Short mmCIF file of C-alpha atoms and ligand atoms in Angstrom, two decimals:
data_model
loop_
_atom_site.label_atom_id
_atom_site.label_comp_id
_atom_site.label_asym_id
_atom_site.label_seq_id
_atom_site.Cartn_x
_atom_site.Cartn_y
_atom_site.Cartn_z
CA UNK A 1 10.85 -125.95 159.84
CA UNK A 2 8.57 -123.16 160.99
CA UNK A 3 4.87 -123.56 161.27
CA UNK A 4 3.90 -121.73 158.03
CA UNK A 5 6.40 -123.76 156.00
CA UNK A 6 5.23 -126.92 157.54
CA UNK A 7 1.57 -126.17 156.64
CA UNK A 8 2.55 -125.30 153.13
CA UNK A 9 4.54 -128.56 152.73
CA UNK A 10 1.56 -130.43 154.03
CA UNK A 11 -0.83 -128.65 151.71
CA UNK A 12 1.34 -129.49 148.68
CA UNK A 13 1.61 -133.10 149.72
CA UNK A 14 -2.14 -133.40 150.21
CA UNK A 15 -2.87 -131.77 146.92
CA UNK A 16 -0.58 -134.11 145.09
CA UNK A 17 -2.02 -137.20 146.80
CA UNK A 18 -5.47 -136.09 145.74
CA UNK A 19 -4.37 -135.28 142.30
CA UNK A 20 -2.95 -138.82 142.01
CA UNK A 21 -5.86 -140.68 143.52
CA UNK A 22 -8.49 -138.63 141.63
CA UNK A 23 -7.11 -140.07 138.31
CA UNK A 24 -8.32 -143.55 139.40
CA UNK A 25 -11.85 -142.34 140.19
CA UNK A 26 -14.51 -142.79 137.46
CA UNK A 27 -16.02 -139.37 136.89
CA UNK A 28 -19.38 -140.96 136.21
CA UNK A 29 -19.63 -141.93 139.94
CA UNK A 30 -20.45 -138.26 140.74
CA UNK A 31 -22.85 -137.68 137.86
CA UNK A 32 -26.56 -138.25 138.36
CA UNK A 33 -29.19 -137.91 135.62
CA UNK A 34 -32.39 -138.24 137.62
CA UNK A 35 -34.51 -136.24 138.31
CA UNK A 36 -34.43 -133.97 135.38
CA UNK A 37 -35.05 -130.27 136.19
CA UNK A 38 -38.33 -129.11 134.80
CA UNK A 39 -38.12 -126.67 131.89
CA UNK A 40 -39.22 -123.10 132.78
CA UNK A 41 -39.29 -120.50 130.17
CA UNK A 42 -37.80 -117.43 131.77
CA UNK A 43 -39.20 -113.89 132.07
CA UNK A 44 -40.17 -111.28 132.26
CA UNK A 45 -42.57 -113.64 134.05
CA UNK A 46 -41.38 -117.22 134.38
CA UNK A 47 -43.67 -119.88 132.80
CA UNK A 48 -44.33 -121.55 136.19
CA UNK A 49 -45.12 -118.38 138.08
CA UNK A 50 -48.53 -117.48 139.62
CA UNK A 51 -49.35 -114.05 138.58
CA UNK A 52 -50.87 -112.09 141.48
CA UNK A 53 -51.24 -108.77 139.70
CA UNK A 54 -50.97 -108.07 136.02
CA UNK A 55 -52.01 -104.40 136.19
CA UNK A 56 -55.71 -104.95 135.36
CA UNK A 57 -57.53 -106.11 138.55
CA UNK A 58 -57.40 -107.17 142.16
CA UNK A 59 -59.06 -110.53 141.63
CA UNK A 60 -56.27 -112.40 143.41
CA UNK A 61 -56.53 -110.12 146.50
CA UNK A 62 -58.88 -109.47 149.30
CA UNK A 63 -59.36 -106.65 151.85
CA UNK A 64 -59.87 -107.15 155.60
CA UNK A 65 -63.65 -107.39 155.14
CA UNK A 66 -64.26 -108.21 151.47
CA UNK A 67 -63.05 -107.02 148.11
CA UNK A 68 -59.59 -105.41 148.03
CA UNK A 69 -60.29 -101.61 148.19
CA UNK A 70 -57.11 -100.30 146.59
CA UNK A 71 -57.26 -98.43 143.31
CA UNK A 72 -56.07 -99.95 139.96
CA UNK A 73 -55.09 -97.48 137.16
CA UNK A 74 -52.54 -97.36 134.31
CA UNK A 75 -51.30 -100.90 135.10
CA UNK A 76 -50.54 -100.46 138.73
CA UNK A 77 -52.35 -100.58 142.07
CA UNK A 78 -52.14 -97.91 144.75
CA UNK A 79 -52.83 -97.96 148.48
CA UNK A 80 -56.20 -96.57 149.38
CA UNK A 81 -55.24 -94.71 152.55
CA UNK A 82 -57.28 -95.66 155.57
CA UNK A 83 -58.89 -98.61 153.88
CA UNK A 84 -56.33 -101.07 155.28
CA UNK A 85 -53.98 -103.54 153.65
CA UNK A 86 -54.73 -106.23 151.14
CA UNK A 87 -53.93 -109.99 151.23
CA UNK A 88 -53.57 -112.61 148.52
CA UNK A 89 -56.37 -115.09 148.39
CA UNK A 90 -53.91 -117.86 147.93
CA UNK A 91 -51.64 -119.02 150.75
CA UNK A 92 -47.96 -119.58 150.32
CA UNK A 93 -45.06 -121.25 152.08
CA UNK A 94 -41.55 -121.35 150.60
CA UNK A 95 -41.57 -118.99 147.57
CA UNK A 96 -39.87 -116.75 145.16
CA UNK A 97 -41.62 -113.42 144.95
CA UNK A 98 -41.24 -110.62 142.45
CA UNK A 99 -42.97 -107.30 143.20
CA UNK A 100 -42.36 -103.79 141.91
CA UNK A 101 -43.17 -100.69 143.88
CA UNK A 102 -43.02 -96.97 143.69
CA UNK A 103 -43.13 -94.12 146.07
CA UNK A 104 -44.90 -90.93 144.90
CA UNK A 105 -43.31 -87.47 145.11
CA UNK A 106 -42.05 -86.66 148.55
CA UNK A 107 -44.69 -85.56 150.92
CA UNK A 108 -43.67 -82.13 152.27
CA UNK A 109 -43.07 -82.06 156.03
CA UNK A 110 -42.94 -85.73 156.33
CA UNK A 111 -39.77 -87.68 157.16
CA UNK A 112 -38.45 -90.97 158.41
CA UNK A 113 -41.14 -93.71 158.63
CA UNK A 114 -43.85 -91.20 157.61
CA UNK A 115 -42.27 -90.61 154.14
CA UNK A 116 -44.32 -92.96 152.00
CA UNK A 117 -44.35 -96.23 153.91
CA UNK A 118 -45.83 -99.54 153.03
CA UNK A 119 -44.66 -103.15 153.35
CA UNK A 120 -44.59 -106.58 151.94
CA UNK A 121 -45.48 -109.05 154.67
CA UNK A 122 -44.40 -112.66 153.95
CA UNK A 123 -46.96 -115.06 155.27
CA UNK A 124 -48.75 -111.99 156.64
CA UNK A 125 -46.21 -111.73 159.46
CA UNK A 126 -42.74 -110.90 158.36
CA UNK A 127 -42.33 -107.45 156.85
CA UNK A 128 -39.84 -106.54 154.18
CA UNK A 129 -40.08 -102.81 154.54
CA UNK A 130 -41.34 -100.64 151.69
CA UNK A 131 -40.46 -97.00 152.34
CA UNK A 132 -39.15 -94.00 150.43
CA UNK A 133 -35.50 -94.33 151.59
CA UNK A 134 -34.10 -92.07 148.99
CA UNK A 135 -32.39 -89.24 151.01
CA UNK A 136 -34.65 -90.01 153.88
CA UNK A 137 -32.99 -91.25 157.06
CA UNK A 138 -34.77 -93.34 159.61
CA UNK A 139 -33.56 -96.14 161.91
CA UNK A 140 -31.39 -98.42 159.68
CA UNK A 141 -33.41 -101.50 160.44
CA UNK A 142 -36.55 -99.76 159.41
CA UNK A 143 -35.55 -98.42 155.95
CA UNK A 144 -36.39 -99.92 152.57
CA UNK A 145 -35.14 -103.46 152.16
CA UNK A 146 -34.93 -104.09 155.93
CA UNK A 147 -36.66 -106.98 157.64
CA UNK A 148 -38.56 -104.49 159.79
CA UNK A 149 -36.82 -103.79 163.10
CA UNK A 150 -34.70 -106.93 162.80
CA UNK A 151 -32.20 -106.71 159.95
CA UNK A 152 -30.94 -103.62 158.22
CA UNK A 153 -30.33 -103.85 154.37
CA UNK A 154 -26.72 -104.40 153.32
CA UNK A 155 -26.89 -101.22 151.23
CA UNK A 156 -29.46 -98.56 150.24
CA UNK A 157 -30.36 -99.28 146.62
CA UNK A 158 -33.37 -97.01 146.54
CA UNK A 159 -34.46 -95.21 143.38
CA UNK A 160 -35.79 -91.60 143.61
CA UNK A 161 -39.50 -90.98 144.13
CA UNK A 162 -41.79 -91.83 141.23
CA UNK A 163 -39.31 -94.40 139.75
CA UNK A 164 -40.16 -98.01 140.05
CA UNK A 165 -38.25 -100.30 142.43
CA UNK A 166 -38.13 -104.10 142.21
CA UNK A 167 -37.91 -106.60 145.08
CA UNK A 168 -36.89 -110.12 144.33
CA UNK A 169 -37.48 -112.14 147.44
CA UNK A 170 -36.45 -115.78 148.24
CA UNK A 171 -38.22 -116.99 151.26
CA UNK A 172 -37.97 -120.10 153.38
CA UNK A 173 -41.00 -120.40 155.76
CA UNK A 174 -40.44 -121.42 159.38
CA UNK A 175 -41.21 -125.01 160.32
CA UNK A 176 -43.18 -125.97 163.37
CA UNK A 177 -43.86 -129.43 164.82
CA UNK A 178 -47.29 -130.89 165.50
CA UNK A 179 -47.21 -129.41 169.01
CA UNK A 180 -46.62 -125.94 167.54
CA UNK A 181 -43.06 -125.74 168.71
CA UNK A 182 -40.64 -123.98 166.30
CA UNK A 183 -38.33 -126.34 164.59
CA UNK A 184 -36.55 -123.95 162.21
CA UNK A 185 -36.74 -120.21 161.72
CA UNK A 186 -37.72 -118.40 158.50
CA UNK A 187 -34.97 -117.22 156.12
CA UNK A 188 -35.21 -114.38 153.56
CA UNK A 189 -32.91 -113.19 150.70
CA UNK A 190 -33.89 -109.82 149.11
CA UNK A 191 -32.60 -108.18 146.01
CA UNK A 192 -33.55 -104.52 145.73
CA UNK A 193 -33.27 -103.34 142.12
CA UNK A 194 -31.06 -106.28 141.51
CA UNK A 195 -28.78 -105.47 144.44
CA UNK A 196 -28.47 -107.90 147.34
CA UNK A 197 -29.84 -106.28 150.53
CA UNK A 198 -30.66 -109.39 152.72
CA UNK A 199 -28.45 -112.44 152.31
CA UNK A 200 -30.18 -115.50 153.68
CA UNK A 201 -31.21 -113.52 156.75
CA UNK A 202 -32.63 -115.47 159.70
CA UNK A 203 -35.98 -113.97 160.69
CA UNK A 204 -36.41 -113.81 164.51
CA UNK A 205 -40.23 -113.95 164.48
CA UNK A 206 -43.12 -111.74 163.50
CA UNK A 207 -41.99 -108.17 162.79
CA UNK A 208 -43.47 -105.78 165.33
CA UNK A 209 -43.30 -102.02 165.97
CA UNK A 210 -42.82 -102.45 169.84
CA UNK A 211 -40.92 -105.07 171.65
CA UNK A 212 -39.06 -108.18 170.55
CA UNK A 213 -40.08 -110.51 167.72
CA UNK A 214 -41.38 -113.98 168.48
CA UNK A 215 -42.77 -116.96 166.63
CA UNK A 216 -46.29 -118.25 166.87
CA UNK A 217 -47.07 -121.48 164.92
CA UNK A 218 -48.71 -121.07 161.60
CA UNK A 219 -49.14 -122.80 158.20
CA UNK A 220 -49.01 -121.44 154.73
CA UNK A 221 -50.37 -117.97 154.69
CA UNK A 222 -51.19 -115.01 152.33
CA UNK A 223 -48.86 -112.30 151.35
CA UNK A 224 -50.09 -109.04 152.83
CA UNK A 225 -49.39 -105.47 151.48
CA UNK A 226 -49.58 -102.69 154.05
CA UNK A 227 -51.61 -99.56 154.20
CA UNK A 228 -49.58 -97.05 156.15
CA UNK A 229 -51.63 -94.19 154.92
CA UNK A 230 -49.50 -93.35 151.99
CA UNK A 231 -49.98 -93.46 148.15
CA UNK A 232 -47.40 -96.16 147.43
CA UNK A 233 -48.06 -98.16 144.22
CA UNK A 234 -47.34 -101.76 143.14
CA UNK A 235 -47.16 -103.61 139.93
CA UNK A 236 -45.92 -106.83 138.23
CA UNK A 237 -46.40 -109.16 141.09
CA UNK A 238 -45.75 -112.84 140.69
CA UNK A 239 -44.76 -115.74 142.80
CA UNK A 240 -43.02 -119.11 142.24
CA UNK A 241 -43.85 -121.71 144.86
CA UNK A 242 -40.71 -123.59 145.92
MG1 LIG B 1 -43.99 -100.55 156.45
#
């Protein structure tokens, strides 16, 4: 008997043994009824979500030295170039985040990272890149949907300028022990316009422009949106704490 045939025979035998023995197992043994999942009325905004921006005001946000300075108009907010990024007042750990964003018309003469750049920083440290990556090449681990300078997106699902993009982000925060030592890294899954671009990606540390990422201990922390000097807009931002 050759090896393949032997393995096939073994597989059939194993299957039939399981099929036989499974009949004697009470199916109730593998059913559990407690706890009962909470009822959540689904979208567009799930009933248990915290709305961080509904298009009317920046009350849930703060600037680096006071009120969030970005502009709000027509149901969306836009970066105020040069006035720095904004952070949520509330701190978050594990979460599901929904955020919509839009790049304006292409800026003539600009390319790569300079073509309408912003960013969603999870816990203020880990950037999911926001960039007009529609027909705009840059380093792959710096395009839209990347974990900046760490993990390129699986595909480029970018819509053309002036069209709204969605990010649905599932994030697991890193864990540190009492001494501040890293116990487990952060993980992120990202859907860009419903298309998977990060699949349970292990984050290697804070996302930085120069050098290698590293971890520094922290607790729950705000979501930060970047001012990279470009008129990128955001709307419909909500989060579910996990
Ligand atoms: Mg950026």
